[in-house]
Amino acid sequence: MLDEVGQWLQRRSWRVADRPLEALLAAKRRSSTTVSVVLPALNEEATVGDIVSVIRRELASPHLDTGTPLVDELIVMNSGSTDRTAEVAAAAGAKVIHRDEVLPRLPTRPGKGEVLWRSLLATSGDIVCFVDADLREFSPDFVIGIVGPLLTEPDVQFVKAMYDRPLSGSPAGGGRVTELVARPLLNLHWPRLAGLVQPLGGEYAARRSLLERLPFPVGYGVELALLVDALELVGLDALAQVDVGVRLHRNQDGQALGRMATAIYAAAERRIGRGPAAVHDARSVFEGRSGGTALTQFERDEGGCFVPRGHLVDAEERPPMCTVPEYGQRVAA
């Protein structure tokens, strides 16, 4: 590990208990900073309601003593769900926005990164906090932890949650794509990011002023891409991580993880040896041309033979939101 990374770990790694909620509310009042929480959701009716309820009850209602909520805006971005995700989230108290309602002139792409990118146009907070909608036994610490440094450390601009990910009886058995794909890529090509415990985790928060300057891959490459581009744009010391305990969620099968890994490799390839300004083609994005990476996987058919299945993993990237005319008009208004 680079000496710089070792020093960063000591300086920019915290526990959620280091910043009590009362201290964060006081800092929020002093700075008049607003906080938006976004849950990207695709068919998450089993879990999204509980997450929304916890955030609403613990963080979005005016605090009993101060009258100040930590969370000013709570939005569930519906990514084309076919179950009752939207109804459950709305009943729990979230504002639900379908991805197609945001920037309707631009055809949507399927994928998590697409929804996160569009959420910048659908929210108004100075700090934007992303939380996956498939978490079980959700704790408000996931939000408190990653928002905290942004309210108390002026030089911090991007905060990732870190946690254990249990799987099959092992307390740290989850995060298979992290260990097999993301961590080797970061150590080989961006060793300054080797100190991130959960580089692919879906719980992170950042200042809007940073997020709006970053391109977003439309699929699962978004988390790695945002980290790499943020490092290039604002430097390692502007990044931080907070230990929030344990993350329980739905684990995907091996083939789904293969498609996720392909998207991450595609995002990394665009960035190896290049700066963030060169990682997207704005013309292809706005003309609706799709870029993709072909992936062949195998399944047994009814006769017991291995049959190839082709998948097109979308490698399209959206440009920085600050370059989108509608976003500029909204900010100016």
Short mmCIF file of C-alpha atoms in Angstrom, two decimals:
data_model
loop_
_atom_site.label_atom_id
_atom_site.label_comp_id
_atom_site.label_asym_id
_atom_site.label_seq_id
_atom_site.Cartn_x
_atom_site.Cartn_y
_atom_site.Cartn_z
CA MET A 1 0.00 0.00 0.00
CA LEU A 2 1.22 3.49 -0.83
CA ASP A 3 2.26 5.62 2.14
CA GLU A 4 -0.26 8.20 0.97
CA VAL A 5 -3.05 5.64 1.24
CA GLY A 6 -1.98 4.54 4.71
CA GLN A 7 -2.07 8.15 5.88
CA TRP A 8 -5.46 8.62 4.21
CA LEU A 9 -6.86 5.60 6.04
CA GLN A 10 -5.90 7.17 9.35
CA ARG A 11 -7.22 10.60 8.44
CA ARG A 12 -10.35 9.87 6.38
CA SER A 13 -11.80 6.65 7.85
CA TRP A 14 -14.35 7.00 10.64
CA ARG A 15 -17.08 5.13 12.51
CA VAL A 16 -20.67 6.28 12.52
CA ALA A 17 -20.44 6.78 16.31
CA ASP A 18 -17.80 9.47 15.79
CA ARG A 19 -20.53 11.93 14.80
CA PRO A 20 -23.71 11.76 16.91
CA LEU A 21 -26.92 12.85 15.22
CA GLU A 22 -27.26 15.88 17.51
CA ALA A 23 -23.85 17.17 16.38
CA LEU A 24 -24.81 16.74 12.73
CA LEU A 25 -28.07 18.62 13.20
CA ALA A 26 -26.18 21.50 14.82
CA ALA A 27 -23.71 21.57 11.93
CA LYS A 28 -26.56 21.46 9.43
CA ARG A 29 -28.25 24.46 11.05
CA ARG A 30 -25.04 26.46 11.01
CA SER A 31 -24.38 25.79 7.33
CA SER A 32 -27.99 25.78 6.04
CA THR A 33 -26.99 22.73 3.97
CA THR A 34 -29.82 20.65 2.52
CA VAL A 35 -29.74 16.86 2.15
CA SER A 36 -31.50 14.68 -0.42
CA VAL A 37 -31.70 10.89 -0.08
CA VAL A 38 -32.27 8.86 -3.25
CA LEU A 39 -33.27 5.19 -3.36
CA PRO A 40 -32.87 3.69 -6.85
CA ALA A 41 -35.44 0.89 -6.96
CA LEU A 42 -36.25 -1.92 -9.39
CA ASN A 43 -38.80 -4.43 -8.07
CA GLU A 44 -37.98 -3.91 -4.40
CA GLU A 45 -41.47 -4.03 -2.88
CA ALA A 46 -40.27 -6.37 -0.12
CA THR A 47 -37.73 -3.92 1.35
CA VAL A 48 -38.22 -0.38 0.07
CA GLY A 49 -41.11 0.42 2.42
CA ASP A 50 -39.14 -0.41 5.56
CA ILE A 51 -36.17 1.70 4.41
CA VAL A 52 -38.39 4.68 3.64
CA SER A 53 -40.23 4.33 6.97
CA VAL A 54 -36.98 4.32 8.98
CA ILE A 55 -35.61 7.38 7.18
CA ARG A 56 -38.89 9.25 7.51
CA ARG A 57 -39.29 8.45 11.20
CA GLU A 58 -35.69 8.85 12.35
CA LEU A 59 -34.18 11.41 10.01
CA ALA A 60 -36.73 13.26 7.89
CA SER A 61 -39.10 14.39 10.64
CA PRO A 62 -38.17 17.56 12.52
CA HIS A 63 -36.03 16.58 15.47
CA LEU A 64 -37.89 16.83 18.77
CA ASP A 65 -35.35 19.19 20.31
CA THR A 66 -34.16 21.29 17.39
CA GLY A 67 -36.91 21.25 14.77
CA THR A 68 -34.24 20.40 12.18
CA PRO A 69 -34.47 17.23 10.07
CA LEU A 70 -31.27 15.64 8.82
CA VAL A 71 -32.97 14.65 5.55
CA ASP A 72 -34.86 17.35 3.67
CA GLU A 73 -35.89 15.31 0.64
CA LEU A 74 -36.54 11.58 0.30
CA ILE A 75 -37.07 10.26 -3.22
CA VAL A 76 -37.51 6.76 -4.58
CA MET A 77 -36.45 6.65 -8.22
CA ASN A 78 -38.55 3.91 -9.81
CA SER A 79 -36.44 2.16 -12.45
CA GLY A 80 -39.30 0.57 -14.39
CA SER A 81 -40.55 -1.74 -11.62
CA THR A 82 -43.24 -4.25 -12.52
CA ASP A 83 -44.19 -5.05 -8.91
CA ARG A 84 -45.67 -2.77 -6.20
CA THR A 85 -42.44 -0.91 -5.46
CA ALA A 86 -43.93 2.49 -6.29
CA GLU A 87 -47.11 1.95 -4.26
CA VAL A 88 -45.24 0.61 -1.21
CA ALA A 89 -42.70 3.45 -1.27
CA ALA A 90 -45.39 6.13 -1.60
CA ALA A 91 -47.44 4.60 1.23
CA ALA A 92 -44.36 4.70 3.45
CA GLY A 93 -43.93 8.42 2.80
CA ALA A 94 -41.44 8.79 -0.05
CA LYS A 95 -41.86 10.90 -3.12
CA VAL A 96 -41.80 8.40 -5.99
CA ILE A 97 -40.52 9.47 -9.40
CA HIS A 98 -40.38 7.21 -12.43
CA ARG A 99 -37.11 7.50 -14.32
CA ASP A 100 -39.02 8.22 -17.58
CA GLU A 101 -40.53 11.37 -16.03
CA VAL A 102 -37.10 12.99 -15.73
CA LEU A 103 -35.59 14.46 -18.89
CA PRO A 104 -38.30 12.86 -21.08
CA ARG A 105 -36.73 14.04 -24.36
CA LEU A 106 -33.87 11.59 -23.80
CA PRO A 107 -34.75 7.88 -24.19
CA THR A 108 -33.93 5.96 -21.03
CA ARG A 109 -31.40 3.18 -20.73
CA PRO A 110 -31.97 0.27 -18.34
CA GLY A 111 -29.51 0.34 -15.48
CA LYS A 112 -28.74 1.65 -12.04
CA GLY A 113 -26.38 4.40 -13.19
CA GLU A 114 -29.05 5.81 -15.49
CA VAL A 115 -31.40 6.25 -12.55
CA LEU A 116 -28.74 7.83 -10.34
CA TRP A 117 -27.82 10.27 -13.10
CA ARG A 118 -31.42 11.34 -13.68
CA SER A 119 -31.94 11.75 -9.93
CA LEU A 120 -29.65 14.79 -9.98
CA LEU A 121 -32.29 16.56 -12.05
CA ALA A 122 -35.09 15.33 -9.77
CA THR A 123 -33.52 16.46 -6.47
CA SER A 124 -32.45 19.77 -4.97
CA GLY A 125 -30.22 19.00 -1.97
CA ASP A 126 -26.71 20.38 -1.59
CA ILE A 127 -25.74 16.86 -0.50
CA VAL A 128 -27.09 13.85 -2.40
CA CYS A 129 -27.10 10.53 -0.58
CA PHE A 130 -27.67 7.26 -2.46
CA VAL A 131 -29.01 4.17 -0.66
CA ASP A 132 -29.80 0.83 -2.33
CA ALA A 133 -33.43 -0.21 -1.96
CA ASP A 134 -32.80 -3.94 -1.30
CA LEU A 135 -31.32 -3.55 2.20
CA ARG A 136 -32.80 -5.61 5.03
CA GLU A 137 -32.85 -4.65 8.73
CA PHE A 138 -32.08 -1.11 7.62
CA SER A 139 -30.49 1.26 10.13
CA PRO A 140 -30.49 5.07 9.95
CA ASP A 141 -26.73 4.80 10.54
CA PHE A 142 -26.34 4.16 6.80
CA VAL A 143 -27.47 7.74 6.14
CA ILE A 144 -26.06 9.36 9.27
CA GLY A 145 -22.64 7.85 8.64
CA ILE A 146 -22.12 8.98 5.06
CA VAL A 147 -23.76 12.39 5.42
CA GLY A 148 -21.84 13.22 8.61
CA PRO A 149 -18.40 14.07 7.18
CA LEU A 150 -19.97 16.25 4.49
CA LEU A 151 -21.63 18.36 7.20
CA THR A 152 -18.60 18.60 9.48
CA GLU A 153 -15.52 18.45 7.21
CA PRO A 154 -15.51 21.26 4.60
CA ASP A 155 -12.75 19.59 2.54
CA VAL A 156 -14.58 16.26 2.17
CA GLN A 157 -16.68 15.91 -0.98
CA PHE A 158 -17.44 12.18 -1.41
CA VAL A 159 -18.13 9.60 1.32
CA LYS A 160 -18.57 5.83 0.97
CA ALA A 161 -20.11 3.53 3.57
CA MET A 162 -18.04 0.54 4.66
CA TYR A 163 -19.45 -2.54 6.37
CA ASP A 164 -19.40 -6.31 6.67
CA ARG A 165 -21.37 -8.24 4.03
CA PRO A 166 -22.35 -11.67 5.40
CA LEU A 167 -22.91 -14.54 2.97
CA SER A 168 -23.54 -18.25 3.60
CA GLY A 169 -22.49 -18.08 7.23
CA SER A 170 -19.35 -16.07 6.62
CA PRO A 171 -19.45 -12.58 8.18
CA ALA A 172 -17.50 -11.13 5.26
CA GLY A 173 -18.35 -13.54 2.46
CA GLY A 174 -20.30 -11.05 0.37
CA GLY A 175 -18.84 -8.59 -2.09
CA ARG A 176 -17.61 -11.22 -4.52
CA VAL A 177 -17.35 -8.81 -7.46
CA THR A 178 -15.50 -6.36 -5.23
CA GLU A 179 -12.83 -8.90 -4.31
CA LEU A 180 -12.49 -10.56 -7.73
CA VAL A 181 -12.86 -7.54 -10.01
CA ALA A 182 -12.96 -4.08 -8.45
CA ARG A 183 -10.20 -4.40 -5.89
CA PRO A 184 -7.65 -5.87 -8.32
CA LEU A 185 -8.50 -3.17 -10.88
CA LEU A 186 -8.10 -0.38 -8.34
CA ASN A 187 -4.84 -1.73 -6.94
CA LEU A 188 -3.38 -2.18 -10.43
CA HIS A 189 -4.51 1.03 -12.08
CA TRP A 190 -5.58 3.45 -9.31
CA PRO A 191 -3.56 2.39 -6.24
CA ARG A 192 -4.50 5.60 -4.46
CA LEU A 193 -8.01 4.11 -4.14
CA ALA A 194 -6.74 0.86 -2.57
CA GLY A 195 -7.90 2.01 0.88
CA LEU A 196 -11.60 1.87 0.03
CA VAL A 197 -13.17 -1.04 1.91
CA GLN A 198 -16.36 -1.15 -0.18
CA PRO A 199 -15.61 0.58 -3.49
CA LEU A 200 -18.71 -0.89 -5.17
CA GLY A 201 -21.10 -0.32 -2.28
CA GLY A 202 -24.36 1.41 -3.17
CA GLU A 203 -24.44 3.62 -0.08
CA TYR A 204 -22.53 6.84 -0.58
CA ALA A 205 -23.06 10.59 -0.43
CA ALA A 206 -21.45 13.52 -2.18
CA ARG A 207 -21.75 17.22 -2.68
CA ARG A 208 -23.96 18.10 -5.62
CA SER A 209 -21.25 20.44 -6.85
CA LEU A 210 -19.07 17.36 -7.44
CA LEU A 211 -21.67 14.90 -8.73
CA GLU A 212 -22.92 17.29 -11.38
CA ARG A 213 -19.42 17.39 -12.92
CA LEU A 214 -19.03 13.60 -13.24
CA PRO A 215 -20.10 11.31 -16.10
CA PHE A 216 -22.31 8.35 -15.10
CA PRO A 217 -22.15 4.92 -16.74
CA VAL A 218 -25.75 3.81 -17.15
CA GLY A 219 -25.20 0.37 -15.59
CA TYR A 220 -23.28 -1.30 -12.78
CA GLY A 221 -20.02 0.40 -13.70
CA VAL A 222 -21.28 3.59 -12.09
CA GLU A 223 -19.80 3.08 -8.60
CA LEU A 224 -16.25 2.41 -9.79
CA ALA A 225 -16.44 5.19 -12.38
CA LEU A 226 -17.60 7.82 -9.88
CA LEU A 227 -14.75 6.94 -7.52
CA VAL A 228 -12.07 7.07 -10.20
CA ASP A 229 -13.37 10.30 -11.70
CA ALA A 230 -13.81 11.95 -8.29
CA LEU A 231 -10.21 11.07 -7.43
CA GLU A 232 -9.01 12.71 -10.64
CA LEU A 233 -11.17 15.77 -10.14
CA VAL A 234 -10.84 16.58 -6.42
CA GLY A 235 -8.03 14.38 -5.09
CA LEU A 236 -7.78 11.60 -2.53
CA ASP A 237 -8.11 13.78 0.55
CA ALA A 238 -11.61 14.86 -0.57
CA LEU A 239 -12.76 11.23 -0.35
CA ALA A 240 -13.69 9.47 2.90
CA GLN A 241 -15.37 6.35 4.28
CA VAL A 242 -17.43 5.58 7.38
CA ASP A 243 -18.01 2.23 9.09
CA VAL A 244 -21.75 1.69 9.51
CA GLY A 245 -21.70 -1.94 10.70
CA VAL A 246 -23.36 -4.72 8.70
CA ARG A 247 -25.12 -4.66 5.33
CA LEU A 248 -27.78 -7.30 4.65
CA HIS A 249 -29.28 -7.47 1.18
CA ARG A 250 -30.35 -9.76 -1.63
CA ASN A 251 -27.40 -11.61 -3.17
CA GLN A 252 -27.34 -12.25 -6.91
CA ASP A 253 -26.46 -15.46 -8.74
CA GLY A 254 -23.16 -16.07 -10.51
CA GLN A 255 -24.35 -15.17 -14.01
CA ALA A 256 -25.80 -11.86 -12.83
CA LEU A 257 -22.49 -11.13 -11.13
CA GLY A 258 -20.72 -11.90 -14.40
CA ARG A 259 -22.76 -9.26 -16.19
CA MET A 260 -22.05 -6.82 -13.38
CA ALA A 261 -18.33 -7.53 -13.63
CA THR A 262 -18.42 -6.90 -17.38
CA ALA A 263 -19.96 -3.47 -16.87
CA ILE A 264 -17.29 -2.64 -14.30
CA TYR A 265 -14.48 -3.74 -16.62
CA ALA A 266 -15.97 -1.60 -19.41
CA ALA A 267 -16.08 1.47 -17.17
CA ALA A 268 -12.51 0.83 -16.04
CA GLU A 269 -11.21 0.40 -19.59
CA ARG A 270 -12.52 3.83 -20.52
CA ARG A 271 -10.57 5.37 -17.68
CA ILE A 272 -7.24 3.59 -17.80
CA GLY A 273 -4.70 6.22 -18.71
CA ARG A 274 -7.35 8.86 -19.37
CA GLY A 275 -8.84 11.76 -17.45
CA PRO A 276 -12.56 12.15 -16.68
CA ALA A 277 -13.04 14.70 -19.46
CA ALA A 278 -12.42 12.01 -22.07
CA VAL A 279 -14.66 9.23 -20.81
CA HIS A 280 -17.90 10.09 -22.58
CA ASP A 281 -19.08 10.97 -26.06
CA ALA A 282 -21.75 13.60 -25.56
CA ARG A 283 -22.93 13.39 -29.19
CA SER A 284 -23.68 9.65 -29.00
CA VAL A 285 -25.40 10.12 -25.65
CA PHE A 286 -27.80 12.78 -26.87
CA GLU A 287 -28.47 11.16 -30.21
CA GLY A 288 -29.54 8.01 -28.37
CA ARG A 289 -26.91 5.67 -29.81
CA SER A 290 -26.17 2.82 -27.45
CA GLY A 291 -22.75 1.38 -26.78
CA GLY A 292 -22.49 -2.12 -25.36
CA THR A 293 -20.15 -4.96 -24.53
CA ALA A 294 -21.04 -8.48 -25.65
CA LEU A 295 -20.88 -11.22 -23.03
CA THR A 296 -21.39 -14.93 -23.72
CA GLN A 297 -22.56 -17.12 -20.87
CA PHE A 298 -23.64 -20.78 -20.82
CA GLU A 299 -26.69 -22.63 -19.53
CA ARG A 300 -27.78 -26.25 -19.85
CA ASP A 301 -30.84 -26.79 -22.01
CA GLU A 302 -33.58 -29.35 -21.41
CA GLY A 303 -31.48 -31.99 -23.13
CA GLY A 304 -28.55 -31.42 -20.77
CA CYS A 305 -26.33 -29.64 -23.30
CA PHE A 306 -24.50 -26.41 -22.67
CA VAL A 307 -26.05 -23.64 -24.75
CA PRO A 308 -24.44 -20.20 -25.22
CA ARG A 309 -26.52 -17.19 -24.22
CA GLY A 310 -25.47 -13.80 -25.51
CA HIS A 311 -25.94 -10.67 -23.41
CA LEU A 312 -25.31 -7.07 -24.38
CA VAL A 313 -24.03 -5.28 -21.31
CA ASP A 314 -24.76 -1.59 -21.76
CA ALA A 315 -21.53 0.40 -21.57
CA GLU A 316 -23.10 3.78 -22.41
CA GLU A 317 -22.14 6.75 -20.27
CA ARG A 318 -24.13 9.87 -19.56
CA PRO A 319 -22.25 13.18 -19.61
CA PRO A 320 -21.82 15.38 -16.54
CA MET A 321 -25.25 16.68 -15.55
CA CYS A 322 -23.94 20.25 -15.53
CA THR A 323 -23.71 20.01 -19.34
CA VAL A 324 -27.41 19.16 -19.73
CA PRO A 325 -29.41 22.28 -20.76
CA GLU A 326 -32.43 21.40 -18.62
CA TYR A 327 -30.25 21.11 -15.55
CA GLY A 328 -28.65 24.48 -16.16
CA GLN A 329 -32.07 26.06 -16.59
CA ARG A 330 -33.31 24.54 -13.35
CA VAL A 331 -30.26 25.74 -11.41
CA ALA A 332 -30.59 29.23 -12.90
CA ALA A 333 -34.26 29.37 -11.93
#
